[in-house]
Amino acid sequence: MYVAPIRDENERGISTQDYASAMSEWTEFSDTTKSVYGVDMSVLGECYEREQKEYFLLSSRWAELPSSSVLATPATVKTLDMCTCTLEDSKGIVAGDELSTFDFDVSEKQVGVGNISGFAGWFDADFKSRTDEGGALAPKLSNPAYLTTGPEAGYTHWGQQVFHCVSSIPVIQGETTRLQGGVEMTRSKDNARLYNCRIRYTSSRRKSEEGKDGKLLMQGEPVEYVYQIP
């Protein structure tokens, strides 16, 4: 399983506008209800806002991304050997797992001025001979196959899952934006077939000629989002 930063501002903007429209409609509805019927709906406002935010801003989206939308080399965040993995291994990605962190450099010289819209995830699968001890005597596959669902593969049934940031992250001329963080993926308590994905990161910017740990122009505060994967 892979994750990478992406540029997808059109779709991110649509989600943001849909959220703003939903909140505007609620304001109009609650104002009208109070002025016409004398019923104060404000007690429901916080719950309604949370529900709309979870749906429009904090739910992943299926996408068919062009390869040009990927802004850095993808990070591997989970590997599974179907011949040897346990049920516990398959439950998701736990904070502290060896592969659960990422460290991306997004350089303006490589991707141009613009914004980092969020992250995308996808998977690869190898269909090859067994590699575990118990499979030593198993038949060998003479024609192993490889499946990728990444943006470079074009259209697939699975596509990619996109996790838009609530606020985009700028990529500025002559600078490199660094994203350091991690991913957790756990089964939903309401439905064992669905997952929640927690993404934590900090962003920083430096001049492009500076090394990875060179002098910083900006260091952002830690950011954390929990997304529902429908």
Short mmCIF file of C-alpha atoms in Angstrom, two decimals:
data_model
loop_
_atom_site.label_atom_id
_atom_site.label_comp_id
_atom_site.label_asym_id
_atom_site.label_seq_id
_atom_site.Cartn_x
_atom_site.Cartn_y
_atom_site.Cartn_z
CA MET A 1 0.00 0.00 0.00
CA TYR A 2 1.27 3.44 -0.96
CA VAL A 3 0.58 7.06 -0.06
CA ALA A 4 1.76 10.22 -1.82
CA PRO A 5 1.03 13.97 -1.79
CA ILE A 6 -1.08 15.12 -4.73
CA ARG A 7 -2.35 18.19 -6.56
CA ASP A 8 -6.11 17.98 -7.06
CA GLU A 9 -7.35 21.53 -6.41
CA ASN A 10 -10.44 21.40 -8.63
CA GLU A 11 -11.98 18.50 -6.71
CA ARG A 12 -10.84 19.86 -3.36
CA GLY A 13 -12.46 23.20 -4.22
CA ILE A 14 -15.74 21.49 -5.15
CA SER A 15 -15.86 19.69 -1.79
CA THR A 16 -15.10 22.92 0.06
CA GLN A 17 -17.84 24.77 -1.86
CA ASP A 18 -20.35 21.98 -1.20
CA TYR A 19 -19.59 22.22 2.51
CA ALA A 20 -19.97 26.01 2.49
CA SER A 21 -23.29 25.70 0.61
CA ALA A 22 -24.62 23.15 3.11
CA MET A 23 -23.75 25.44 6.01
CA SER A 24 -25.30 28.44 4.27
CA GLU A 25 -28.53 26.51 3.72
CA TRP A 26 -28.58 25.53 7.39
CA THR A 27 -28.14 29.15 8.49
CA GLU A 28 -31.03 30.23 6.26
CA PHE A 29 -33.21 27.36 7.47
CA SER A 30 -32.54 27.96 11.18
CA ASP A 31 -33.04 31.73 10.83
CA THR A 32 -36.35 31.21 9.01
CA THR A 33 -37.55 28.62 11.53
CA LYS A 34 -36.85 30.99 14.41
CA SER A 35 -38.38 34.10 12.82
CA VAL A 36 -41.49 32.42 11.37
CA TYR A 37 -42.25 29.68 13.92
CA GLY A 38 -40.35 30.89 16.99
CA VAL A 39 -38.36 27.65 17.14
CA ASP A 40 -34.67 28.01 18.02
CA MET A 41 -32.66 25.33 16.16
CA SER A 42 -29.26 26.51 17.39
CA VAL A 43 -28.93 23.53 19.73
CA LEU A 44 -28.52 21.34 16.61
CA GLY A 45 -26.04 23.64 14.87
CA GLU A 46 -22.84 22.07 16.21
CA CYS A 47 -23.95 18.51 15.38
CA TYR A 48 -25.07 19.56 11.90
CA GLU A 49 -21.77 21.30 11.20
CA ARG A 50 -19.77 18.26 12.36
CA GLU A 51 -21.85 15.95 10.17
CA GLN A 52 -21.37 18.14 7.07
CA LYS A 53 -17.64 18.49 7.70
CA GLU A 54 -17.22 14.74 8.06
CA TYR A 55 -19.15 14.13 4.84
CA PHE A 56 -17.78 16.86 2.57
CA LEU A 57 -14.28 17.49 3.93
CA LEU A 58 -13.26 14.41 5.92
CA SER A 59 -14.45 11.55 3.74
CA SER A 60 -12.07 10.02 1.22
CA ARG A 61 -13.00 10.18 -2.46
CA TRP A 62 -12.57 7.59 -5.18
CA ALA A 63 -10.53 9.16 -7.99
CA GLU A 64 -8.89 8.38 -11.28
CA LEU A 65 -5.86 10.64 -10.92
CA PRO A 66 -3.45 11.47 -13.75
CA SER A 67 0.14 10.52 -12.98
CA SER A 68 1.07 14.24 -13.13
CA SER A 69 -0.96 14.86 -9.97
CA VAL A 70 1.53 12.89 -7.85
CA LEU A 71 4.01 15.38 -6.36
CA ALA A 72 6.64 13.11 -4.77
CA THR A 73 7.86 9.53 -4.79
CA PRO A 74 5.14 7.42 -3.10
CA ALA A 75 5.89 6.00 0.34
CA THR A 76 5.15 2.35 1.14
CA VAL A 77 3.00 2.30 4.28
CA LYS A 78 2.01 -1.38 4.43
CA THR A 79 3.11 -4.70 2.93
CA LEU A 80 1.36 -8.04 3.27
CA ASP A 81 2.48 -11.51 2.18
CA MET A 82 -0.81 -13.37 1.68
CA CYS A 83 0.95 -16.67 2.34
CA THR A 84 2.25 -15.71 5.76
CA CYS A 85 0.31 -12.70 7.10
CA THR A 86 -1.93 -13.09 10.14
CA LEU A 87 -5.43 -11.76 10.75
CA GLU A 88 -3.87 -9.18 13.06
CA ASP A 89 -1.54 -8.04 10.25
CA SER A 90 -4.50 -7.48 7.95
CA LYS A 91 -6.49 -5.27 10.33
CA GLY A 92 -4.89 -2.05 9.15
CA ILE A 93 -1.97 0.28 9.82
CA VAL A 94 -1.07 0.96 13.44
CA ALA A 95 0.86 4.01 14.65
CA GLY A 96 4.42 2.93 15.26
CA ASP A 97 4.43 0.29 12.51
CA GLU A 98 7.75 0.21 10.71
CA LEU A 99 6.29 1.59 7.47
CA SER A 100 3.60 3.86 8.89
CA THR A 101 5.54 7.14 8.54
CA PHE A 102 6.37 9.31 5.52
CA ASP A 103 8.79 12.12 4.67
CA PHE A 104 8.04 13.89 1.37
CA ASP A 105 9.94 16.68 -0.36
CA VAL A 106 7.81 18.62 -2.87
CA SER A 107 10.06 20.87 -4.93
CA GLU A 108 8.74 23.79 -6.98
CA LYS A 109 11.47 23.07 -9.53
CA GLN A 110 9.91 19.66 -10.19
CA VAL A 111 6.17 20.29 -9.83
CA GLY A 112 5.78 24.05 -10.36
CA VAL A 113 4.11 26.70 -8.24
CA GLY A 114 0.74 25.67 -6.83
CA ASN A 115 -0.77 23.82 -3.91
CA ILE A 116 -0.57 20.41 -2.30
CA SER A 117 -4.23 19.40 -2.14
CA GLY A 118 -3.88 16.34 0.06
CA PHE A 119 -2.80 12.72 -0.16
CA ALA A 120 -3.76 9.70 -2.24
CA GLY A 121 -3.49 6.01 -1.47
CA TRP A 122 -3.45 2.90 -3.65
CA PHE A 123 -2.09 -0.63 -3.74
CA ASP A 124 -0.04 -3.04 -5.81
CA ALA A 125 -0.34 -6.83 -5.84
CA ASP A 126 2.11 -9.51 -6.99
CA PHE A 127 0.80 -12.89 -8.06
CA LYS A 128 3.88 -15.05 -7.79
CA SER A 129 5.20 -18.29 -6.28
CA ARG A 130 4.90 -18.79 -2.54
CA THR A 131 7.81 -17.48 -0.50
CA ASP A 132 7.05 -18.98 2.92
CA GLU A 133 8.61 -22.14 4.33
CA GLY A 134 5.41 -24.10 4.01
CA GLY A 135 5.30 -23.33 0.30
CA ALA A 136 8.67 -24.90 -0.52
CA LEU A 137 6.96 -27.85 -2.22
CA ALA A 138 4.13 -25.83 -3.75
CA PRO A 139 3.95 -25.52 -7.56
CA LYS A 140 5.94 -22.61 -8.97
CA LEU A 141 4.21 -20.04 -11.15
CA SER A 142 5.92 -19.86 -14.52
CA ASN A 143 4.18 -16.61 -15.45
CA PRO A 144 3.86 -14.41 -12.35
CA ALA A 145 1.59 -11.40 -12.72
CA TYR A 146 1.69 -7.87 -11.30
CA LEU A 147 -1.22 -5.50 -10.70
CA THR A 148 -0.92 -1.83 -9.83
CA THR A 149 -3.77 0.56 -9.12
CA GLY A 150 -1.55 3.66 -9.03
CA PRO A 151 -2.17 6.76 -11.19
CA GLU A 152 0.54 5.64 -13.62
CA ALA A 153 -1.61 2.60 -14.53
CA GLY A 154 -4.46 4.64 -16.01
CA TYR A 155 -8.04 3.55 -15.32
CA THR A 156 -8.62 0.56 -13.03
CA HIS A 157 -11.73 -0.60 -11.21
CA TRP A 158 -10.10 0.31 -7.86
CA GLY A 159 -8.77 3.77 -8.75
CA GLN A 160 -7.22 5.67 -5.87
CA GLN A 161 -8.55 6.96 -2.55
CA VAL A 162 -7.99 10.70 -2.14
CA PHE A 163 -7.78 12.47 1.21
CA HIS A 164 -8.07 16.21 0.67
CA CYS A 165 -6.60 18.61 3.21
CA VAL A 166 -9.08 21.05 4.72
CA SER A 167 -6.54 23.79 3.89
CA SER A 168 -4.16 23.30 0.98
CA ILE A 169 -0.39 23.58 1.45
CA PRO A 170 1.49 26.05 -0.79
CA VAL A 171 4.40 25.22 -3.07
CA ILE A 172 6.26 28.50 -3.63
CA GLN A 173 8.72 29.49 -6.35
CA GLY A 174 12.30 28.66 -5.45
CA GLU A 175 11.27 26.64 -2.40
CA THR A 176 10.78 23.04 -1.32
CA THR A 177 7.90 22.02 0.91
CA ARG A 178 8.57 19.10 3.23
CA LEU A 179 5.80 16.95 4.72
CA GLN A 180 6.68 14.66 7.61
CA GLY A 181 4.06 12.51 9.27
CA GLY A 182 2.34 9.18 9.47
CA VAL A 183 -0.74 7.15 8.60
CA GLU A 184 -3.05 4.98 10.69
CA MET A 185 -5.86 2.90 9.24
CA THR A 186 -8.31 1.11 11.52
CA ARG A 187 -11.60 -0.66 11.04
CA SER A 188 -14.70 1.40 11.71
CA LYS A 189 -16.48 0.52 14.95
CA ASP A 190 -19.83 0.79 13.13
CA ASN A 191 -18.97 -1.45 10.18
CA ALA A 192 -16.05 -3.90 10.14
CA ARG A 193 -15.83 -3.67 6.34
CA LEU A 194 -15.11 0.07 6.46
CA TYR A 195 -12.01 1.91 7.63
CA ASN A 196 -11.06 5.20 9.22
CA CYS A 197 -7.77 6.76 8.19
CA ARG A 198 -5.85 9.13 10.46
CA ILE A 199 -3.20 11.29 8.77
CA ARG A 200 -0.82 13.36 10.89
CA TYR A 201 1.81 15.68 9.44
CA THR A 202 3.85 18.82 9.83
CA SER A 203 4.89 20.99 6.89
CA SER A 204 7.98 23.14 6.50
CA ARG A 205 9.52 25.18 3.70
CA ARG A 206 13.13 25.88 2.77
CA LYS A 207 15.01 27.32 -0.18
CA SER A 208 15.36 24.69 -2.90
CA GLU A 209 19.16 24.84 -2.76
CA GLU A 210 19.14 23.94 0.95
CA GLY A 211 19.64 20.31 1.97
CA LYS A 212 16.83 18.26 3.48
CA ASP A 213 17.73 19.38 7.00
CA GLY A 214 18.85 22.88 5.97
CA LYS A 215 17.69 26.26 7.24
CA LEU A 216 13.91 26.60 7.35
CA LEU A 217 11.86 29.53 6.09
CA MET A 218 8.68 28.23 7.78
CA GLN A 219 7.74 25.49 10.22
CA GLY A 220 4.04 24.70 10.49
CA GLU A 221 2.09 23.42 13.46
CA PRO A 222 1.18 19.70 13.60
CA VAL A 223 -1.99 18.87 11.64
CA GLU A 224 -4.21 15.83 12.14
CA TYR A 225 -7.25 14.68 10.14
CA VAL A 226 -9.39 11.58 10.61
CA TYR A 227 -11.12 10.52 7.39
CA GLN A 228 -13.95 8.08 6.84
CA ILE A 229 -13.34 5.70 3.93
CA PRO A 230 -16.83 5.00 2.53
#
